[in-house]
Every structure is written in structure tokens, then in C-alpha cells.
Amino acid sequence: MGVRHAREYADILKELTEAVAEIENSYTFFEMETEEWEALHEDDRHEVMEALADDVFFGLGENPEIKVGEGVITYNSKHHIIEVSQSNQVTRIVRLI
């Protein structure tokens, strides 16, 4: 199926990367331990979050809801958005059109 979008993928990825980076313990998606995450340089952390955002974006095409760390990322195809939630509250909306 895939996530339908009209915006440039690079722009969506940038916003989604920022959003997943705000999720508490998001690095656990890659089965990283806290010590491993804390040992990473800031640039490396950004690369991990960008890879996470990329994986989540394409994963949402198969499964419209993906748990990441302490949050949930949901693809709402009707409204052409990706919602990032924590503690049962939407914390970020990434527009796809």
C-alpha cells in the first residue's frame, strides 16, 4: 500500500526525524541500551533518529500504527498526516500534502 504523500520526501523525513527524536526512549526501537545511546556523539544520534524516521515512514505503509519507545506513530490516510503521540496525547503532526 505505502504512505501516500505529495510533499518532498526530504521535507517529511526532516520533520519526522525531529518528531521521533522527541519520543522518550525512541532508540529502543533498534534494541539499543541506554548506555549505547548515551555513548553516541550528537551527529551519530541524529543519524540513528533519521534511520528510525525512514524505517517508520515505510513501515507505516504496511502497519498504520507503530510503537516507538514510549510513543506511538500513526498514519492517518484519510487526513494525509502522520501523528506522533506520547502519553495518549498527539505531540506532533507531520503533514504529507
PDB file of C-alpha atoms in Angstrom:
ATOM      1  CA  MET A   1       0.000   0.000   0.000  1.00  0.00           C
ATOM      2  CA  GLY A   2       2.571   2.634   1.061  1.00  0.00           C
ATOM      3  CA  VAL A   3       2.221   6.036   2.623  1.00  0.00           C
ATOM      4  CA  ARG A   4       0.857   8.436   0.020  1.00  0.00           C
ATOM      5  CA  HIS A   5       2.421  11.866   0.040  1.00  0.00           C
ATOM      6  CA  ALA A   6       2.644  14.928  -2.177  1.00  0.00           C
ATOM      7  CA  ARG A   7       5.321  16.831  -0.231  1.00  0.00           C
ATOM      8  CA  GLU A   8       9.001  16.252  -0.897  1.00  0.00           C
ATOM      9  CA  TYR A   9      10.145  13.151   0.970  1.00  0.00           C
ATOM     10  CA  ALA A  10      13.207  15.009   2.297  1.00  0.00           C
ATOM     11  CA  ASP A  11      10.946  17.571   3.998  1.00  0.00           C
ATOM     12  CA  ILE A  12       8.727  14.875   5.501  1.00  0.00           C
ATOM     13  CA  LEU A  13      11.787  12.934   6.697  1.00  0.00           C
ATOM     14  CA  LYS A  14      13.247  16.039   8.351  1.00  0.00           C
ATOM     15  CA  GLU A  15      10.039  16.690  10.312  1.00  0.00           C
ATOM     16  CA  LEU A  16       9.556  13.038  11.198  1.00  0.00           C
ATOM     17  CA  THR A  17      13.171  12.787  12.365  1.00  0.00           C
ATOM     18  CA  GLU A  18      12.623  15.729  14.718  1.00  0.00           C
ATOM     19  CA  ALA A  19       9.385  14.170  15.961  1.00  0.00           C
ATOM     20  CA  VAL A  20      10.812  10.711  16.701  1.00  0.00           C
ATOM     21  CA  ALA A  21      13.807  12.287  18.426  1.00  0.00           C
ATOM     22  CA  GLU A  22      11.376  13.834  20.930  1.00  0.00           C
ATOM     23  CA  ILE A  23       9.896  10.444  21.862  1.00  0.00           C
ATOM     24  CA  GLU A  24      11.237   9.176  25.155  1.00  0.00           C
ATOM     25  CA  ASN A  25      13.439   6.086  24.676  1.00  0.00           C
ATOM     26  CA  SER A  26      12.896   6.096  20.901  1.00  0.00           C
ATOM     27  CA  TYR A  27      16.312   4.477  20.408  1.00  0.00           C
ATOM     28  CA  THR A  28      14.955   1.254  21.917  1.00  0.00           C
ATOM     29  CA  PHE A  29      13.229   0.674  18.572  1.00  0.00           C
ATOM     30  CA  PHE A  30      16.660  -0.519  17.393  1.00  0.00           C
ATOM     31  CA  GLU A  31      17.116  -2.538  20.598  1.00  0.00           C
ATOM     32  CA  MET A  32      19.789  -0.141  21.827  1.00  0.00           C
ATOM     33  CA  GLU A  33      20.556   0.059  25.510  1.00  0.00           C
ATOM     34  CA  THR A  34      20.610   3.405  27.314  1.00  0.00           C
ATOM     35  CA  GLU A  35      24.390   3.168  27.741  1.00  0.00           C
ATOM     36  CA  GLU A  36      24.868   2.640  23.992  1.00  0.00           C
ATOM     37  CA  TRP A  37      22.656   5.637  23.188  1.00  0.00           C
ATOM     38  CA  GLU A  38      24.379   7.894  25.689  1.00  0.00           C
ATOM     39  CA  ALA A  39      27.805   6.930  24.310  1.00  0.00           C
ATOM     40  CA  LEU A  40      26.889   8.176  20.817  1.00  0.00           C
ATOM     41  CA  HIS A  41      28.072  11.569  19.578  1.00  0.00           C
ATOM     42  CA  GLU A  42      25.285  14.047  18.737  1.00  0.00           C
ATOM     43  CA  ASP A  43      25.801  13.586  14.974  1.00  0.00           C
ATOM     44  CA  ASP A  44      25.526   9.814  15.357  1.00  0.00           C
ATOM     45  CA  ARG A  45      22.346  10.198  17.395  1.00  0.00           C
ATOM     46  CA  HIS A  46      20.860  12.293  14.602  1.00  0.00           C
ATOM     47  CA  GLU A  47      21.755   9.596  12.064  1.00  0.00           C
ATOM     48  CA  VAL A  48      20.058   6.949  14.217  1.00  0.00           C
ATOM     49  CA  MET A  49      16.914   9.100  14.507  1.00  0.00           C
ATOM     50  CA  GLU A  50      16.897   9.734  10.746  1.00  0.00           C
ATOM     51  CA  ALA A  51      17.184   5.995  10.090  1.00  0.00           C
ATOM     52  CA  LEU A  52      14.354   5.425  12.574  1.00  0.00           C
ATOM     53  CA  ALA A  53      12.152   8.012  10.858  1.00  0.00           C
ATOM     54  CA  ASP A  54      12.872   6.429   7.470  1.00  0.00           C
ATOM     55  CA  ASP A  55      12.066   2.929   8.739  1.00  0.00           C
ATOM     56  CA  VAL A  56       8.878   4.125  10.406  1.00  0.00           C
ATOM     57  CA  PHE A  57       7.710   6.029   7.321  1.00  0.00           C
ATOM     58  CA  PHE A  58       7.962   2.955   5.120  1.00  0.00           C
ATOM     59  CA  GLY A  59       6.676   0.663   7.875  1.00  0.00           C
ATOM     60  CA  LEU A  60       3.514   2.743   8.174  1.00  0.00           C
ATOM     61  CA  GLY A  61       2.645   1.620   4.653  1.00  0.00           C
ATOM     62  CA  GLU A  62       2.233  -1.927   5.996  1.00  0.00           C
ATOM     63  CA  ASN A  63       1.042  -1.184   9.522  1.00  0.00           C
ATOM     64  CA  PRO A  64      -0.713   2.169  10.179  1.00  0.00           C
ATOM     65  CA  GLU A  65       0.418   2.224  13.823  1.00  0.00           C
ATOM     66  CA  ILE A  66       3.954   1.614  15.079  1.00  0.00           C
ATOM     67  CA  LYS A  67       5.154   1.737  18.692  1.00  0.00           C
ATOM     68  CA  VAL A  68       8.425   3.620  19.139  1.00  0.00           C
ATOM     69  CA  GLY A  69       9.942   3.871  22.601  1.00  0.00           C
ATOM     70  CA  GLU A  70       7.318   5.409  24.881  1.00  0.00           C
ATOM     71  CA  GLY A  71       5.260   6.685  21.948  1.00  0.00           C
ATOM     72  CA  VAL A  72       3.121   5.637  19.020  1.00  0.00           C
ATOM     73  CA  ILE A  73       3.304   6.817  15.433  1.00  0.00           C
ATOM     74  CA  THR A  74       0.093   6.588  13.409  1.00  0.00           C
ATOM     75  CA  TYR A  75      -0.574   7.080   9.710  1.00  0.00           C
ATOM     76  CA  ASN A  76      -3.955   8.706   9.134  1.00  0.00           C
ATOM     77  CA  SER A  77      -4.525   8.166   5.417  1.00  0.00           C
ATOM     78  CA  LYS A  78      -7.891   9.938   5.428  1.00  0.00           C
ATOM     79  CA  HIS A  79      -6.322  13.222   6.584  1.00  0.00           C
ATOM     80  CA  HIS A  80      -2.914  12.667   4.922  1.00  0.00           C
ATOM     81  CA  ILE A  81      -0.959  13.065   8.148  1.00  0.00           C
ATOM     82  CA  ILE A  82       1.335  11.156  10.462  1.00  0.00           C
ATOM     83  CA  GLU A  83       0.573  11.615  14.149  1.00  0.00           C
ATOM     84  CA  VAL A  84       3.233  11.208  16.820  1.00  0.00           C
ATOM     85  CA  SER A  85       1.793  10.527  20.277  1.00  0.00           C
ATOM     86  CA  GLN A  86       3.104  10.116  23.801  1.00  0.00           C
ATOM     87  CA  SER A  87       1.112   9.589  26.981  1.00  0.00           C
ATOM     88  CA  ASN A  88      -2.081   9.305  24.909  1.00  0.00           C
ATOM     89  CA  GLN A  89      -1.626  12.835  23.512  1.00  0.00           C
ATOM     90  CA  VAL A  90      -0.657  13.832  19.990  1.00  0.00           C
ATOM     91  CA  THR A  91       2.634  15.703  20.313  1.00  0.00           C
ATOM     92  CA  ARG A  92       3.388  16.269  16.640  1.00  0.00           C
ATOM     93  CA  ILE A  93       1.606  16.152  13.293  1.00  0.00           C
ATOM     94  CA  VAL A  94       3.561  15.666  10.076  1.00  0.00           C
ATOM     95  CA  ARG A  95       1.596  16.718   7.011  1.00  0.00           C
ATOM     96  CA  LEU A  96       2.009  14.626   3.887  1.00  0.00           C
ATOM     97  CA  ILE A  97       0.449  17.029   1.372  1.00  0.00           C
TER      98      ILE A  97
END
